[in-house]
């Protein structure tokens, strides 16, 4: 799958839209997508992240929020796969900026939406589907 120009979606990102969308789609999206999104969201708030990496994160989260995707979110099963691909791509690029505390904060938030067995899926976050 070729990634879209997710940077063109940077203007779609807002904190309130992110929280609203992630809350609304959590179960349907799955723990991997939600975990990746939360890590990027919390990494964005870190003071030690470069402006270039923050721009990439904002673009990826804006893409996730936008209803205008390569694969519309409403399409069952595959509708969120492009969102996950973009989030994973950016997460790999900024992984050195992700503190263990951020990972733990994201896992703690996951426990509000997912059962333990669903959370287990995040351990192979970078594994290709």
PDB file of C-alpha atoms in Angstrom:
ATOM      1  CA  UNK A   1       0.000   0.000   0.000  1.00  0.00           C
ATOM      2  CA  UNK A   2       1.357   3.437  -0.908  1.00  0.00           C
ATOM      3  CA  UNK A   3       0.965   6.027   1.813  1.00  0.00           C
ATOM      4  CA  UNK A   4      -1.014   9.181   1.037  1.00  0.00           C
ATOM      5  CA  UNK A   5       0.459  12.639   1.566  1.00  0.00           C
ATOM      6  CA  UNK A   6      -0.571  12.695   5.196  1.00  0.00           C
ATOM      7  CA  UNK A   7       1.144  16.057   5.756  1.00  0.00           C
ATOM      8  CA  UNK A   8      -1.667  17.688   3.780  1.00  0.00           C
ATOM      9  CA  UNK A   9      -3.954  16.697   6.661  1.00  0.00           C
ATOM     10  CA  UNK A  10      -2.051  18.638   9.343  1.00  0.00           C
ATOM     11  CA  UNK A  11      -4.702  21.355   9.397  1.00  0.00           C
ATOM     12  CA  UNK A  12      -7.330  18.739  10.303  1.00  0.00           C
ATOM     13  CA  UNK A  13      -5.727  17.971  13.668  1.00  0.00           C
ATOM     14  CA  UNK A  14      -7.102  19.420  16.864  1.00  0.00           C
ATOM     15  CA  UNK A  15      -6.888  18.048  20.373  1.00  0.00           C
ATOM     16  CA  UNK A  16     -10.658  17.993  20.872  1.00  0.00           C
ATOM     17  CA  UNK A  17     -11.308  16.291  17.509  1.00  0.00           C
ATOM     18  CA  UNK A  18      -8.653  13.681  18.302  1.00  0.00           C
ATOM     19  CA  UNK A  19     -10.153  12.827  21.699  1.00  0.00           C
ATOM     20  CA  UNK A  20     -13.672  12.702  20.260  1.00  0.00           C
ATOM     21  CA  UNK A  21     -12.740  10.465  17.317  1.00  0.00           C
ATOM     22  CA  UNK A  22     -10.530   8.072  19.261  1.00  0.00           C
ATOM     23  CA  UNK A  23     -13.276   7.652  21.879  1.00  0.00           C
ATOM     24  CA  UNK A  24     -15.873   7.021  19.175  1.00  0.00           C
ATOM     25  CA  UNK A  25     -13.904   4.495  17.089  1.00  0.00           C
ATOM     26  CA  UNK A  26     -11.811   2.783  19.770  1.00  0.00           C
ATOM     27  CA  UNK A  27     -13.452  -0.650  19.723  1.00  0.00           C
ATOM     28  CA  UNK A  28     -13.934  -0.723  15.951  1.00  0.00           C
ATOM     29  CA  UNK A  29     -10.391   0.484  15.274  1.00  0.00           C
ATOM     30  CA  UNK A  30      -8.712  -2.040  17.537  1.00  0.00           C
ATOM     31  CA  UNK A  31      -6.073  -1.702  20.195  1.00  0.00           C
ATOM     32  CA  UNK A  32      -3.140  -1.405  17.763  1.00  0.00           C
ATOM     33  CA  UNK A  33      -4.492   1.669  16.009  1.00  0.00           C
ATOM     34  CA  UNK A  34      -5.595   3.287  19.249  1.00  0.00           C
ATOM     35  CA  UNK A  35      -2.264   2.559  20.954  1.00  0.00           C
ATOM     36  CA  UNK A  36      -0.286   4.003  18.026  1.00  0.00           C
ATOM     37  CA  UNK A  37      -2.503   7.092  17.974  1.00  0.00           C
ATOM     38  CA  UNK A  38      -2.191   7.599  21.726  1.00  0.00           C
ATOM     39  CA  UNK A  39       1.599   7.235  21.643  1.00  0.00           C
ATOM     40  CA  UNK A  40       1.811   9.834  18.883  1.00  0.00           C
ATOM     41  CA  UNK A  41      -0.620  12.116  20.697  1.00  0.00           C
ATOM     42  CA  UNK A  42       1.356  11.957  23.946  1.00  0.00           C
ATOM     43  CA  UNK A  43       4.692  12.245  22.104  1.00  0.00           C
ATOM     44  CA  UNK A  44       3.388  15.408  20.453  1.00  0.00           C
ATOM     45  CA  UNK A  45       3.088  16.957  23.915  1.00  0.00           C
ATOM     46  CA  UNK A  46       6.748  16.279  24.770  1.00  0.00           C
ATOM     47  CA  UNK A  47       9.089  19.259  24.819  1.00  0.00           C
ATOM     48  CA  UNK A  48      12.026  17.180  23.550  1.00  0.00           C
ATOM     49  CA  UNK A  49      10.422  16.302  20.199  1.00  0.00           C
ATOM     50  CA  UNK A  50      11.735  18.261  17.212  1.00  0.00           C
ATOM     51  CA  UNK A  51       9.457  20.558  15.233  1.00  0.00           C
ATOM     52  CA  UNK A  52       9.913  18.342  12.172  1.00  0.00           C
ATOM     53  CA  UNK A  53       8.742  15.261  14.103  1.00  0.00           C
ATOM     54  CA  UNK A  54       5.851  17.213  15.629  1.00  0.00           C
ATOM     55  CA  UNK A  55       4.799  18.236  12.118  1.00  0.00           C
ATOM     56  CA  UNK A  56       4.819  14.577  11.005  1.00  0.00           C
ATOM     57  CA  UNK A  57       2.791  13.569  14.055  1.00  0.00           C
ATOM     58  CA  UNK A  58       0.249  16.335  13.472  1.00  0.00           C
ATOM     59  CA  UNK A  59      -0.073  15.267   9.829  1.00  0.00           C
ATOM     60  CA  UNK A  60      -0.636  11.627  10.787  1.00  0.00           C
ATOM     61  CA  UNK A  61      -3.175  12.441  13.504  1.00  0.00           C
ATOM     62  CA  UNK A  62      -4.908  14.879  11.153  1.00  0.00           C
ATOM     63  CA  UNK A  63      -5.152  12.103   8.561  1.00  0.00           C
ATOM     64  CA  UNK A  64      -6.671   9.793  11.150  1.00  0.00           C
ATOM     65  CA  UNK A  65      -9.241  12.407  12.166  1.00  0.00           C
ATOM     66  CA  UNK A  66     -10.179  13.426   8.634  1.00  0.00           C
ATOM     67  CA  UNK A  67     -13.206  11.742   7.086  1.00  0.00           C
ATOM     68  CA  UNK A  68     -11.481  12.113   3.691  1.00  0.00           C
ATOM     69  CA  UNK A  69      -9.148   9.112   3.580  1.00  0.00           C
ATOM     70  CA  UNK A  70      -7.779   6.933   0.807  1.00  0.00           C
ATOM     71  CA  UNK A  71     -10.007   4.215   2.304  1.00  0.00           C
ATOM     72  CA  UNK A  72     -13.047   5.812   3.984  1.00  0.00           C
ATOM     73  CA  UNK A  73     -13.379   4.791   7.633  1.00  0.00           C
ATOM     74  CA  UNK A  74     -16.971   3.676   7.072  1.00  0.00           C
ATOM     75  CA  UNK A  75     -15.858   0.706   4.932  1.00  0.00           C
ATOM     76  CA  UNK A  76     -15.977  -2.325   7.238  1.00  0.00           C
ATOM     77  CA  UNK A  77     -12.691  -4.056   8.105  1.00  0.00           C
ATOM     78  CA  UNK A  78     -10.392  -2.186   5.666  1.00  0.00           C
ATOM     79  CA  UNK A  79     -11.640   1.350   6.313  1.00  0.00           C
ATOM     80  CA  UNK A  80      -9.129   2.030   9.067  1.00  0.00           C
ATOM     81  CA  UNK A  81      -6.185   0.110   7.623  1.00  0.00           C
ATOM     82  CA  UNK A  82      -4.803   3.171   5.835  1.00  0.00           C
ATOM     83  CA  UNK A  83      -5.028   5.144   9.082  1.00  0.00           C
ATOM     84  CA  UNK A  84      -3.061   2.425  10.875  1.00  0.00           C
ATOM     85  CA  UNK A  85      -0.448   2.344   8.099  1.00  0.00           C
ATOM     86  CA  UNK A  86       0.104   6.106   8.362  1.00  0.00           C
ATOM     87  CA  UNK A  87       0.277   5.998  12.177  1.00  0.00           C
ATOM     88  CA  UNK A  88       2.765   3.097  12.161  1.00  0.00           C
ATOM     89  CA  UNK A  89       4.894   4.784   9.489  1.00  0.00           C
ATOM     90  CA  UNK A  90       5.182   7.987  11.531  1.00  0.00           C
ATOM     91  CA  UNK A  91       5.606   6.096  14.794  1.00  0.00           C
ATOM     92  CA  UNK A  92       8.611   4.267  13.333  1.00  0.00           C
ATOM     93  CA  UNK A  93      10.082   7.608  12.234  1.00  0.00           C
ATOM     94  CA  UNK A  94       9.752   9.206  15.689  1.00  0.00           C
ATOM     95  CA  UNK A  95      10.275   6.084  17.853  1.00  0.00           C
ATOM     96  CA  UNK A  96      13.493   7.462  19.388  1.00  0.00           C
ATOM     97  CA  UNK A  97      11.405  10.319  20.845  1.00  0.00           C
ATOM     98  CA  UNK A  98       8.967   7.936  22.554  1.00  0.00           C
ATOM     99  CA  UNK A  99       9.777   7.639  26.250  1.00  0.00           C
ATOM    100  CA  UNK A 100       8.782   4.519  28.204  1.00  0.00           C
ATOM    101  CA  UNK A 101       6.519   6.795  30.275  1.00  0.00           C
ATOM    102  CA  UNK A 102       4.592   7.710  27.133  1.00  0.00           C
ATOM    103  CA  UNK A 103       4.152   4.036  26.266  1.00  0.00           C
ATOM    104  CA  UNK A 104       2.866   3.322  29.775  1.00  0.00           C
ATOM    105  CA  UNK A 105       0.496   6.295  29.681  1.00  0.00           C
ATOM    106  CA  UNK A 106      -0.918   5.036  26.376  1.00  0.00           C
ATOM    107  CA  UNK A 107      -1.318   1.499  27.779  1.00  0.00           C
ATOM    108  CA  UNK A 108      -3.099   2.869  30.843  1.00  0.00           C
ATOM    109  CA  UNK A 109      -5.529   4.750  28.619  1.00  0.00           C
ATOM    110  CA  UNK A 110      -6.133   1.596  26.539  1.00  0.00           C
ATOM    111  CA  UNK A 111      -7.358  -0.221  29.622  1.00  0.00           C
ATOM    112  CA  UNK A 112     -10.376   2.099  29.685  1.00  0.00           C
ATOM    113  CA  UNK A 113     -11.539   0.828  26.288  1.00  0.00           C
ATOM    114  CA  UNK A 114     -10.108  -2.685  25.904  1.00  0.00           C
ATOM    115  CA  UNK A 115      -9.905  -5.983  27.782  1.00  0.00           C
ATOM    116  CA  UNK A 116      -6.528  -7.497  28.682  1.00  0.00           C
ATOM    117  CA  UNK A 117      -6.622  -9.970  25.788  1.00  0.00           C
ATOM    118  CA  UNK A 118      -7.286  -7.144  23.318  1.00  0.00           C
ATOM    119  CA  UNK A 119      -4.405  -5.120  24.780  1.00  0.00           C
ATOM    120  CA  UNK A 120      -2.060  -8.063  24.139  1.00  0.00           C
ATOM    121  CA  UNK A 121      -2.279  -7.218  20.411  1.00  0.00           C
ATOM    122  CA  UNK A 122      -0.164  -4.105  20.912  1.00  0.00           C
ATOM    123  CA  UNK A 123       2.953  -6.188  21.569  1.00  0.00           C
ATOM    124  CA  UNK A 124       3.329  -6.800  17.847  1.00  0.00           C
ATOM    125  CA  UNK A 125       2.573  -3.191  16.902  1.00  0.00           C
ATOM    126  CA  UNK A 126       5.221  -3.029  14.189  1.00  0.00           C
ATOM    127  CA  UNK A 127       4.387  -6.441  12.734  1.00  0.00           C
ATOM    128  CA  UNK A 128       2.954  -6.146   9.230  1.00  0.00           C
ATOM    129  CA  UNK A 129      -0.674  -7.232   8.963  1.00  0.00           C
TER     130      UNK A 129
END
